[in-house]
Amino acid sequence: MTVRTICCIGAGYVGGPTMAVMADRCPHIQVTLVDLNAERIAAWNDADLSKLPVYEPGLADVVARCRGRNLHFTTEVDGAIAAADMVFLSVNTPTKRRGLGAGQASDLRWIEASARQVAAQAMGHTIVVEKSTLPVRTAETIQSILSASQDSSEAESKTFSVLSNPEFLAEGTAISDLEDPDRVLIGGDDANAIDALVEIYSRWVSPERILRTNLWSSELSKLTANAFLAQRISSINAIGALCEATGADVKEVARAIGADSRLGPKFLSAGPGFGGSCFRKDILNLVYLCRHYGLEQAAHYWEQVVDLNSWQQQRIARLVVSRLFGTVSGKRLAVLGFAFKADTNDTRESPAIGICRDLLEEGAHLAIHDPKVGPDQVAADLGREAAASRLGLADEGSWQSAAGVLDAVEGADAVIVLTEWHQFAELDWTAIVARMRRPAWLFDVRGVTDAEAARAAGLRVWLVGEG
Ligand code: NAD
Ligand code: UDX
């Protein structure tokens, strides 16, 4: 079977970039992204490419090449499904907030709703591809929903194959990850369907990087990859805290252990703890699955990765308060970076949210600057509007948005770097310190600034993982 039309349900951080690259590499395939969120679809269709709903380096160029040619964005879900040979499910799968498994299990309501819509609208033979990250054995649920639609007599000619094709892109590097992936993973038991998907990826991915597994291995591999990556971050953050206590330097330790080819140098940067929409939810999902299958020790083991991460986030605000003479009430603190990592406008699970909330709770006045996150998003994440003006020695903290670094540091007692934006490596510390109140502090929670230059300019510096 050769695929000529693709529909992707969910035009978010994964669906958007993934389908844009697929359309770019497969000009013979018509790719339609559908979403319930009309505002998001309008932004994908905006003539001004700086208004795309997802910021990713290189994404606007890819969209500019394909949009209107073989890449389309629409809210007309039914028609796009009916026309598709292959439907990707790329909807959100957040952690359940209530009911059975609340706080750990994945909320599968969007995946079920989209599977039902495919069941109702598909025509002929349709390959349904799980692109969302899902608990192992979700394909079984999708298959049941799809086959139920085949039971009715008017739908006799409808047939489906379900594949798992999890996405490994990281935000901020999505386009290069998609264009040159370490591997593409395809799980399934229908060889023809797998071949059809392999044919698509083969346009730009070499065959040895396209891995085939059974459905369950594919689904579980995605959760496992995220769990292992997150585990490295919790491990290095635990060691970073020990470095601070002992005089060791976490960057030196990371370099030393990363030189071991069995460990490798990546994912060894200490920081404020991992954020992003995936790691926490996927590990909690793994914990839930382990418990579901009666594997309490395994569940407990993975839970520790998340617990360590929460502890790391909480200790940052505490140490800022303690260095600033035990109180930040009424003090202006410049927060540089709010996104969960550099090169994205995404703030989901950003460590900055919890750290800022803790500081607000202590009565601080925060001046927040992020190159890509605007004040509306910050207000939504902090659960409070920006202050019209700076408050005095109030019990309640407040925050304002700062257009640039120099605005943020005006009159501040401290600069707190929470995201590793490359701009923050090149700050003019002499100009900054001239605007701050003394003694002026730099808390570099990412280890990205020129700490020596900051010290030379007269700042007191706390660097994550530096003893
Ligand atoms: P997202 O919230 O950015 O996008 C999901 C989109 O699906 C939303 O725009 C939502 O409106 C839409 N949607 C939900 N139900 C729908 C329906 N029935 N019909 C039409 N549209 C519908 O989420 P995301 O970050 O793109 O993540 C999607 C999936 O990919 C998740 O399972 C996630 O775990 C996984 N994933 C995410 C990343 C990442 O970096 N963000 C990486 C790999 C995998
Ligand atoms: C992650 C996975 O990397 C990706 O494969 C998966 O598809 C989705 O989840 P993402 O969350 O977009 O991607 O970014 P990632 O680069 O993994 O960073 C996650 C968090 O860990 C960020 O908050 C980042 O700042 C933090 N991190 C990463 C560290 O603190 N130290 C590191 O060494 C690496």
Coordinates of C-alpha atoms and ligand atoms in Angstrom, one line a residue:
M1 CA 0.0 0.0 0.0
T2 CA 1.4 3.4 -0.9
V3 CA 0.2 6.3 1.2
R4 CA -1.0 9.4 -0.7
T5 CA -3.0 11.2 2.0
I6 CA -2.2 11.7 5.7
C7 CA -4.3 13.2 8.4
C8 CA -2.8 14.0 11.7
I9 CA -5.1 14.6 14.6
G10 CA -3.5 17.1 17.0
A11 CA -1.6 20.1 15.7
G12 CA 0.5 20.7 18.8
Y13 CA 4.3 20.6 19.6
V14 CA 4.6 17.1 18.1
G15 CA 2.0 17.0 15.4
G16 CA 2.9 20.4 13.9
P17 CA 6.7 19.9 13.5
T18 CA 6.5 16.2 12.7
M19 CA 4.0 16.6 9.9
A20 CA 5.7 19.7 8.5
V21 CA 8.9 17.7 8.1
M22 CA 7.0 14.7 6.7
A23 CA 5.3 17.0 4.1
D24 CA 8.7 18.6 3.3
R25 CA 10.3 15.3 2.6
C26 CA 7.4 13.7 0.9
P27 CA 6.0 16.2 -1.6
H28 CA 3.9 13.4 -3.2
I29 CA 1.8 13.0 0.0
Q30 CA -0.9 15.5 1.0
V31 CA -0.6 16.0 4.7
T32 CA -3.5 17.6 6.7
L33 CA -3.2 18.6 10.3
V34 CA -6.5 18.9 12.2
D35 CA -7.2 20.2 15.6
L36 CA -10.3 21.1 17.7
N37 CA -8.5 24.3 18.8
A38 CA -9.5 26.9 16.2
E39 CA -7.1 29.5 17.5
R40 CA -4.2 27.1 17.1
I41 CA -5.2 26.2 13.6
A42 CA -5.6 29.9 12.7
A43 CA -2.1 30.6 14.1
W44 CA -0.7 27.7 11.9
N45 CA -2.3 29.4 8.9
D46 CA -1.1 32.9 9.8
A47 CA 0.7 34.6 7.0
D48 CA 3.1 36.0 9.5
L49 CA 5.3 33.0 10.3
S50 CA 6.5 34.5 13.6
K51 CA 2.9 33.8 14.8
L52 CA 3.1 30.0 14.5
P53 CA 1.8 28.5 17.7
V54 CA 5.0 26.6 18.3
Y55 CA 8.5 28.2 18.3
E56 CA 11.1 25.9 17.1
P57 CA 14.3 26.9 15.3
G58 CA 13.9 26.1 11.6
L59 CA 10.2 25.3 11.8
A60 CA 9.0 28.5 10.0
D61 CA 11.2 27.7 7.0
V62 CA 9.8 24.2 6.6
V63 CA 6.2 25.5 7.0
A64 CA 6.9 28.3 4.5
R65 CA 8.1 25.7 1.9
C66 CA 5.1 23.3 2.3
R67 CA 2.1 25.1 3.5
G68 CA -0.6 25.3 0.9
R69 CA 1.4 22.9 -1.3
N70 CA 1.0 19.6 0.5
L71 CA 0.7 20.8 4.1
H72 CA -2.7 22.0 5.3
F73 CA -4.1 23.0 8.7
T74 CA -7.8 22.8 9.4
T75 CA -10.5 22.3 12.0
E76 CA -12.5 20.1 9.5
V77 CA -11.6 16.9 11.2
D78 CA -14.1 14.5 9.7
G79 CA -13.3 15.3 6.1
A80 CA -9.6 15.0 6.6
I81 CA -10.0 11.6 8.3
A82 CA -12.3 10.3 5.5
A83 CA -9.8 11.3 2.8
A84 CA -6.8 9.8 4.6
D85 CA -4.9 6.6 3.9
M86 CA -3.0 7.0 7.1
V87 CA -4.1 8.8 10.3
F88 CA -1.6 9.8 13.0
L89 CA -3.0 10.3 16.5
S90 CA -0.9 13.1 18.1
V91 CA -3.2 14.3 20.7
N92 CA -2.3 15.3 24.3
T93 CA -2.0 12.5 26.9
P94 CA -1.5 14.4 30.2
T95 CA -1.6 12.9 33.7
K96 CA -5.1 12.2 35.0
R97 CA -6.2 14.8 37.5
R98 CA -9.1 12.9 39.1
G99 CA -10.6 9.4 39.5
L100 CA -8.8 6.1 39.2
G101 CA -5.0 6.6 38.9
A102 CA -5.3 10.4 39.5
G103 CA -1.8 12.0 39.6
Q104 CA -0.1 9.1 37.8
A105 CA -2.1 7.4 35.1
S106 CA -2.4 9.0 31.6
D107 CA -5.6 10.7 30.8
L108 CA -6.6 8.9 27.6
R109 CA -9.8 10.7 26.9
W110 CA -8.4 12.6 23.9
I111 CA -6.9 9.5 22.4
E112 CA -10.2 7.6 22.8
A113 CA -12.2 10.5 21.4
S114 CA -9.9 10.7 18.3
A115 CA -10.0 6.9 17.8
R116 CA -13.8 7.0 17.9
Q117 CA -13.8 9.8 15.4
V118 CA -11.5 7.8 13.1
A119 CA -13.8 4.8 13.5
A120 CA -16.8 6.8 12.5
Q121 CA -15.3 8.8 9.6
A122 CA -12.6 6.6 8.0
M123 CA -13.3 5.1 4.6
G124 CA -11.7 2.0 3.0
H125 CA -8.5 0.7 4.5
T126 CA -6.9 3.1 7.0
I127 CA -3.6 2.8 8.9
V128 CA -3.9 4.4 12.3
V129 CA -0.6 5.4 13.8
E130 CA -0.1 6.1 17.5
K131 CA 2.2 9.1 17.6
S132 CA 1.2 10.3 21.1
T133 CA 3.1 8.7 24.0
L134 CA 0.8 6.0 25.5
P135 CA 0.7 3.4 28.2
V136 CA 1.8 0.0 27.0
R137 CA -1.1 -1.9 25.5
T138 CA -3.1 1.2 24.5
A139 CA -3.1 -0.1 20.9
E140 CA -5.5 -2.8 22.2
T141 CA -8.0 -0.2 23.2
I142 CA -7.7 1.6 19.9
Q143 CA -8.1 -1.7 18.0
S144 CA -11.3 -2.5 20.0
I145 CA -12.8 0.9 19.2
L146 CA -11.9 0.6 15.5
S147 CA -13.2 -2.9 15.2
A148 CA -16.5 -2.1 16.9
S149 CA -17.1 0.3 14.0
Q150 CA -16.5 -2.5 11.5
D151 CA -19.4 -4.5 13.1
S152 CA -22.2 -2.3 11.6
S153 CA -23.3 -3.5 8.2
E154 CA -23.0 -0.2 6.4
A155 CA -19.3 -0.1 7.5
E156 CA -18.4 -3.5 6.1
S157 CA -15.8 -2.2 3.7
K158 CA -13.9 -0.4 6.5
T159 CA -10.7 -1.9 7.7
F160 CA -7.9 -0.7 10.0
S161 CA -4.3 -1.5 11.0
V162 CA -2.9 0.0 14.1
L163 CA 0.8 0.9 14.4
S164 CA 2.8 2.5 17.2
N165 CA 5.3 5.1 16.0
P166 CA 6.4 7.1 19.1
E167 CA 8.1 10.4 18.7
F168 CA 11.5 11.0 20.2
L169 CA 12.0 14.7 19.2
A170 CA 13.0 17.1 21.9
E171 CA 11.7 20.6 21.9
G172 CA 14.1 23.3 20.8
T173 CA 15.8 20.8 18.5
A174 CA 12.6 19.3 17.0
I175 CA 13.4 20.0 13.3
S176 CA 16.9 18.6 13.4
D177 CA 15.8 15.7 15.5
L178 CA 13.1 15.0 12.9
E179 CA 15.3 15.5 9.9
D180 CA 18.1 13.4 11.3
P181 CA 16.7 11.1 13.9
D182 CA 18.8 8.6 15.9
R183 CA 16.1 6.1 15.1
V184 CA 12.5 5.8 14.0
L185 CA 10.6 3.1 15.9
I186 CA 7.6 1.3 14.4
G187 CA 5.7 -1.3 16.3
G188 CA 2.9 -3.4 14.8
D189 CA 1.8 -6.8 13.6
D190 CA 0.6 -6.0 10.1
A191 CA 3.7 -6.2 7.8
N192 CA 2.0 -4.3 5.0
A193 CA 1.1 -1.4 7.2
I194 CA 4.6 -1.3 8.6
D195 CA 6.0 -1.3 5.1
A196 CA 3.8 1.6 4.2
L197 CA 5.1 3.7 7.1
V198 CA 8.7 2.6 6.5
E199 CA 8.4 3.7 2.9
I200 CA 7.5 7.2 4.1
Y201 CA 10.4 7.5 6.5
S202 CA 12.8 5.9 4.0
R203 CA 12.6 9.1 2.0
W204 CA 15.0 10.7 4.4
V205 CA 16.0 8.2 7.1
S206 CA 18.5 5.4 6.4
P207 CA 17.1 1.9 6.7
E208 CA 19.3 0.8 9.6
R209 CA 17.8 3.6 11.7
I210 CA 14.3 2.4 11.2
L211 CA 13.5 -0.2 13.9
R212 CA 10.6 -2.6 13.8
T213 CA 9.2 -4.2 17.0
N214 CA 6.0 -5.6 18.2
L215 CA 3.3 -3.1 19.3
W216 CA 3.9 -3.4 23.1
S217 CA 7.7 -3.0 22.8
S218 CA 7.3 0.1 20.8
E219 CA 4.8 1.7 23.3
L220 CA 7.0 0.7 26.2
S221 CA 10.2 1.9 24.6
K222 CA 9.0 5.4 24.5
L223 CA 8.2 5.5 28.2
T224 CA 11.5 3.8 29.0
A225 CA 13.6 6.2 26.9
N226 CA 12.1 9.2 28.8
A227 CA 12.5 7.4 32.1
F228 CA 16.2 6.7 31.5
L229 CA 16.9 10.3 30.3
A230 CA 15.1 11.8 33.3
Q231 CA 16.9 9.4 35.6
R232 CA 20.3 10.8 34.4
I233 CA 19.1 14.3 35.2
S234 CA 18.0 13.4 38.7
S235 CA 21.3 11.5 39.1
I236 CA 23.4 14.5 38.2
N237 CA 21.3 16.9 40.2
A238 CA 21.8 14.6 43.3
I239 CA 25.6 14.7 42.7
G240 CA 25.4 18.4 42.1
A241 CA 24.0 19.0 45.6
L242 CA 26.8 16.8 46.9
C243 CA 29.4 18.9 45.0
E244 CA 28.0 22.0 46.5
A245 CA 28.5 20.5 50.0
T246 CA 31.9 19.1 49.4
G247 CA 33.8 21.5 47.2
A248 CA 33.6 19.3 44.1
D249 CA 32.4 20.9 40.8
V250 CA 29.6 19.1 39.0
K251 CA 30.8 20.2 35.6
E252 CA 34.1 18.6 36.2
V253 CA 32.5 15.5 37.6
A254 CA 30.1 15.4 34.5
R255 CA 33.1 15.7 32.2
A256 CA 35.0 13.0 34.0
I257 CA 32.2 10.5 34.0
G258 CA 30.9 11.5 30.5
A259 CA 34.3 10.5 29.0
D260 CA 33.5 6.9 29.8
S261 CA 32.1 5.6 26.6
R262 CA 29.6 3.5 28.5
L263 CA 28.1 6.7 30.0
G264 CA 28.6 9.3 27.3
P265 CA 28.6 13.1 27.7
K266 CA 25.0 14.0 27.1
F267 CA 22.2 14.7 29.6
L268 CA 24.6 15.4 32.4
S269 CA 23.9 19.1 33.0
A270 CA 22.8 19.9 36.5
G271 CA 20.0 22.5 36.7
P272 CA 16.8 23.4 38.3
G273 CA 15.4 19.9 37.7
F274 CA 13.7 18.6 34.5
G275 CA 10.6 20.3 33.1
G276 CA 8.6 19.9 29.9
S277 CA 5.4 18.1 29.2
C278 CA 6.9 14.6 29.0
F279 CA 9.3 13.4 31.6
R280 CA 7.2 13.8 34.7
K281 CA 4.0 12.5 33.2
D282 CA 5.7 9.6 31.4
I283 CA 7.6 8.4 34.5
L284 CA 4.5 8.7 36.6
N285 CA 2.7 6.6 34.0
L286 CA 5.5 4.0 34.2
V287 CA 5.1 4.0 38.0
Y288 CA 1.4 3.5 37.6
L289 CA 1.9 0.6 35.1
C290 CA 4.4 -1.1 37.4
R291 CA 1.9 -0.9 40.3
H292 CA -0.9 -2.1 38.1
Y293 CA 1.1 -5.2 37.3
G294 CA 2.0 -5.7 41.0
L295 CA 5.7 -4.6 40.6
E296 CA 5.9 -2.4 43.7
Q297 CA 9.7 -2.3 43.9
A298 CA 10.0 -1.2 40.3
A299 CA 7.3 1.4 40.8
H300 CA 9.1 2.8 43.9
Y301 CA 12.4 2.9 42.0
W302 CA 11.1 5.1 39.2
E303 CA 9.1 7.2 41.6
Q304 CA 12.4 8.3 43.2
V305 CA 13.4 10.0 39.9
V306 CA 10.4 12.3 40.2
D307 CA 10.8 12.8 43.9
L308 CA 14.4 13.9 43.5
N309 CA 13.4 16.3 40.8
S310 CA 10.8 17.9 43.0
W311 CA 13.3 18.2 45.8
Q312 CA 15.8 19.9 43.4
Q313 CA 13.2 22.5 42.3
Q314 CA 12.2 23.2 45.9
R315 CA 15.7 23.7 47.2
I316 CA 16.5 26.5 44.7
A317 CA 14.0 29.0 46.1
R318 CA 15.0 28.0 49.7
L319 CA 18.7 28.7 49.0
V320 CA 17.9 32.1 47.3
V321 CA 16.0 33.2 50.4
S322 CA 18.7 32.0 52.7
R323 CA 21.5 33.8 50.8
L324 CA 19.5 37.0 50.8
F325 CA 19.7 37.3 54.6
G326 CA 16.7 35.0 55.1
T327 CA 14.1 37.3 53.6
V328 CA 13.1 38.3 50.0
S329 CA 10.0 40.2 51.1
G330 CA 9.7 43.3 49.0
K331 CA 13.1 42.6 47.2
R332 CA 13.2 42.8 43.5
L333 CA 14.6 39.6 41.9
A334 CA 15.4 39.5 38.2
V335 CA 14.3 36.1 36.8
L336 CA 16.0 35.3 33.5
G337 CA 14.3 32.5 31.6
F338 CA 10.8 31.0 32.1
A339 CA 10.6 28.4 29.4
F340 CA 11.4 24.8 30.5
K341 CA 14.5 24.8 28.3
A342 CA 16.1 27.0 25.8
D343 CA 14.9 27.5 22.2
T344 CA 11.2 26.9 23.0
N345 CA 8.2 29.0 24.0
D346 CA 6.9 26.0 26.0
T347 CA 6.5 26.4 29.7
R348 CA 4.7 23.2 30.5
E349 CA 6.1 21.8 33.8
S350 CA 8.8 24.5 33.7
P351 CA 10.9 24.5 36.9
A352 CA 10.6 28.3 36.7
I353 CA 6.9 28.0 37.7
G354 CA 7.4 26.4 41.0
I355 CA 10.5 28.4 41.8
C356 CA 8.8 31.7 41.1
R357 CA 5.7 30.7 43.0
D358 CA 7.9 29.8 46.1
L359 CA 9.6 33.2 45.8
L360 CA 6.3 35.0 45.5
E361 CA 5.1 33.2 48.6
E362 CA 8.1 34.7 50.4
G363 CA 6.9 38.1 49.3
A364 CA 9.5 38.8 46.5
H365 CA 8.9 41.1 43.6
L366 CA 9.9 39.3 40.5
A367 CA 10.9 40.9 37.2
I368 CA 10.6 38.1 34.7
H369 CA 12.3 38.1 31.3
D370 CA 12.2 35.3 28.7
P371 CA 13.1 35.8 25.1
K372 CA 10.1 33.7 23.9
V373 CA 7.6 33.5 26.7
G374 CA 5.2 36.5 27.0
P375 CA 3.4 37.9 30.0
D376 CA 0.1 36.3 29.3
Q377 CA 1.7 32.8 29.5
V378 CA 3.6 33.8 32.7
A379 CA 0.4 35.0 34.3
A380 CA -1.5 31.8 33.4
D381 CA 1.3 29.7 34.8
L382 CA 1.8 31.7 38.0
G383 CA -2.0 31.9 38.5
R384 CA -1.9 35.7 39.1
E385 CA -1.8 38.8 37.0
A386 CA 1.2 41.0 36.7
A387 CA 1.4 43.9 39.2
A388 CA 0.7 47.4 37.9
S389 CA 3.6 48.7 39.9
R390 CA 6.1 47.3 42.3
L391 CA 4.7 46.7 45.8
G392 CA 6.5 47.7 49.0
L393 CA 7.3 45.4 51.9
A394 CA 4.1 43.5 51.3
D395 CA 3.4 40.0 52.6
E396 CA 2.3 39.1 49.2
G397 CA 4.7 38.9 46.4
S398 CA 4.2 40.3 42.9
W399 CA 5.6 40.1 39.5
Q400 CA 6.1 42.2 36.4
S401 CA 7.3 41.3 32.9
A402 CA 10.6 42.8 31.8
A403 CA 11.2 43.4 28.1
G404 CA 15.0 42.9 28.4
V405 CA 17.7 41.8 30.8
L406 CA 18.7 45.4 31.7
D407 CA 15.0 46.3 32.6
A408 CA 14.8 43.2 34.7
V409 CA 17.9 43.9 36.8
E410 CA 17.0 47.6 37.5
G411 CA 17.2 47.9 41.3
A412 CA 17.3 44.1 41.8
D413 CA 19.1 42.4 44.7
A414 CA 19.6 39.2 42.6
V415 CA 19.6 37.8 39.2
I416 CA 18.3 34.2 38.9
V417 CA 19.0 32.4 35.7
L418 CA 16.4 29.6 35.2
T419 CA 16.6 28.8 31.5
E420 CA 19.8 28.2 29.5
W421 CA 19.1 30.7 26.7
H422 CA 22.4 31.3 24.8
Q423 CA 22.0 35.1 25.3
F424 CA 22.6 34.6 29.0
A425 CA 26.1 33.3 28.4
E426 CA 27.0 36.7 27.0
L427 CA 25.7 39.2 29.5
D428 CA 27.5 42.4 30.3
W429 CA 27.9 42.0 34.0
T430 CA 29.5 45.4 34.5
A431 CA 26.4 47.1 33.0
I432 CA 24.1 44.8 35.0
V433 CA 25.7 45.3 38.4
A434 CA 25.7 49.1 37.9
R435 CA 21.9 48.9 37.9
M436 CA 21.5 46.5 40.9
R437 CA 21.3 47.1 44.6
R438 CA 24.4 45.9 46.6
P439 CA 25.2 43.4 47.7
A440 CA 24.1 42.0 44.3
W441 CA 23.8 38.3 43.8
L442 CA 23.8 36.0 40.7
F443 CA 22.1 32.6 41.2
D444 CA 23.0 30.7 38.0
V445 CA 20.8 27.6 38.3
R446 CA 21.8 26.4 34.8
G447 CA 25.6 27.0 35.0
V448 CA 25.5 28.9 31.7
T449 CA 26.7 32.4 32.6
D450 CA 30.2 33.7 32.6
A451 CA 30.4 33.4 36.4
E452 CA 34.0 34.6 36.5
A453 CA 33.0 37.8 34.7
A454 CA 30.1 38.3 37.1
R455 CA 32.4 37.8 40.1
A456 CA 34.9 40.2 38.6
A457 CA 32.1 42.8 38.2
G458 CA 31.4 42.5 41.9
L459 CA 28.5 40.1 42.1
R460 CA 28.3 37.3 44.7
V461 CA 27.8 34.2 42.7
W462 CA 26.0 30.9 43.5
L463 CA 26.4 28.3 40.7
V464 CA 24.5 25.1 40.6
G465 CA 26.7 22.2 41.6
E466 CA 29.7 24.3 42.4
G467 CA 31.3 23.7 45.8
Ligands
NAD1 P1 -0.2 19.5 22.5 O1 -1.1 19.7 23.7 O2 0.8 20.5 22.1 O3 -1.0 19.1 21.2 C1 -2.1 18.2 21.2 C2 -3.2 18.8 20.4 O4 -4.2 17.8 20.2 C3 -3.9 20.0 21.0 O5 -3.8 21.1 20.1 C4 -5.4 19.6 21.1 O6 -6.3 20.6 20.9 C5 -5.5 18.5 20.1 N1 -6.6 17.6 20.3 C6 -6.9 16.9 21.4 N2 -8.0 16.0 21.1 C7 -8.3 16.2 19.8 C8 -9.3 15.7 19.0 N3 -10.2 14.8 19.4 N4 -9.4 16.2 17.7 C9 -8.6 17.1 17.3 N5 -7.6 17.7 18.0 C10 -7.5 17.2 19.3 O7 0.6 18.1 22.9 P2 2.1 17.7 22.3 O8 3.1 18.3 23.1 O9 2.1 17.9 20.8 O10 2.1 16.1 22.6 C11 1.2 15.2 21.9 C12 1.7 13.8 22.3 O11 3.0 13.6 21.9 C13 1.6 13.5 23.8 O12 1.2 12.2 24.0 C14 3.0 13.7 24.2 O13 3.3 12.9 25.4 C15 3.8 13.2 23.0 N6 5.1 13.7 22.9 C16 5.4 15.0 23.1 C17 6.7 15.5 22.9 C18 7.0 17.0 23.2 O14 8.2 17.3 23.1 N7 6.0 17.8 23.4 C19 7.7 14.7 22.4 C20 7.4 13.4 22.2 C21 6.1 12.9 22.4
UDX2 C1 12.1 14.9 26.1 C2 12.9 13.8 25.4 O1 14.3 14.3 25.4 C3 12.4 13.6 24.1 O2 13.2 12.5 23.5 C4 11.0 13.2 24.2 O3 10.5 12.9 22.9 C5 10.2 14.3 24.8 O4 10.7 14.6 26.1 P1 12.0 17.6 25.9 O5 11.2 17.5 27.2 O6 11.4 18.4 24.8 O7 12.3 16.1 25.3 O8 13.4 18.2 26.2 P2 14.8 17.6 26.9 O9 15.9 18.1 26.1 O10 14.7 16.2 27.1 O11 14.8 18.3 28.3 C6 13.9 18.0 29.3 C7 14.2 18.7 30.6 O12 15.4 18.3 31.1 C8 14.4 20.2 30.3 O13 13.8 20.9 31.4 C9 15.9 20.4 30.3 O14 16.3 21.7 30.7 C10 16.3 19.4 31.4 N1 17.7 18.9 31.2 C11 18.1 18.2 30.1 C12 18.6 19.1 32.2 O15 18.2 19.6 33.3 N2 19.9 18.6 32.1 C13 20.3 18.0 31.0 O16 21.4 17.6 30.9 C14 19.3 17.8 29.9

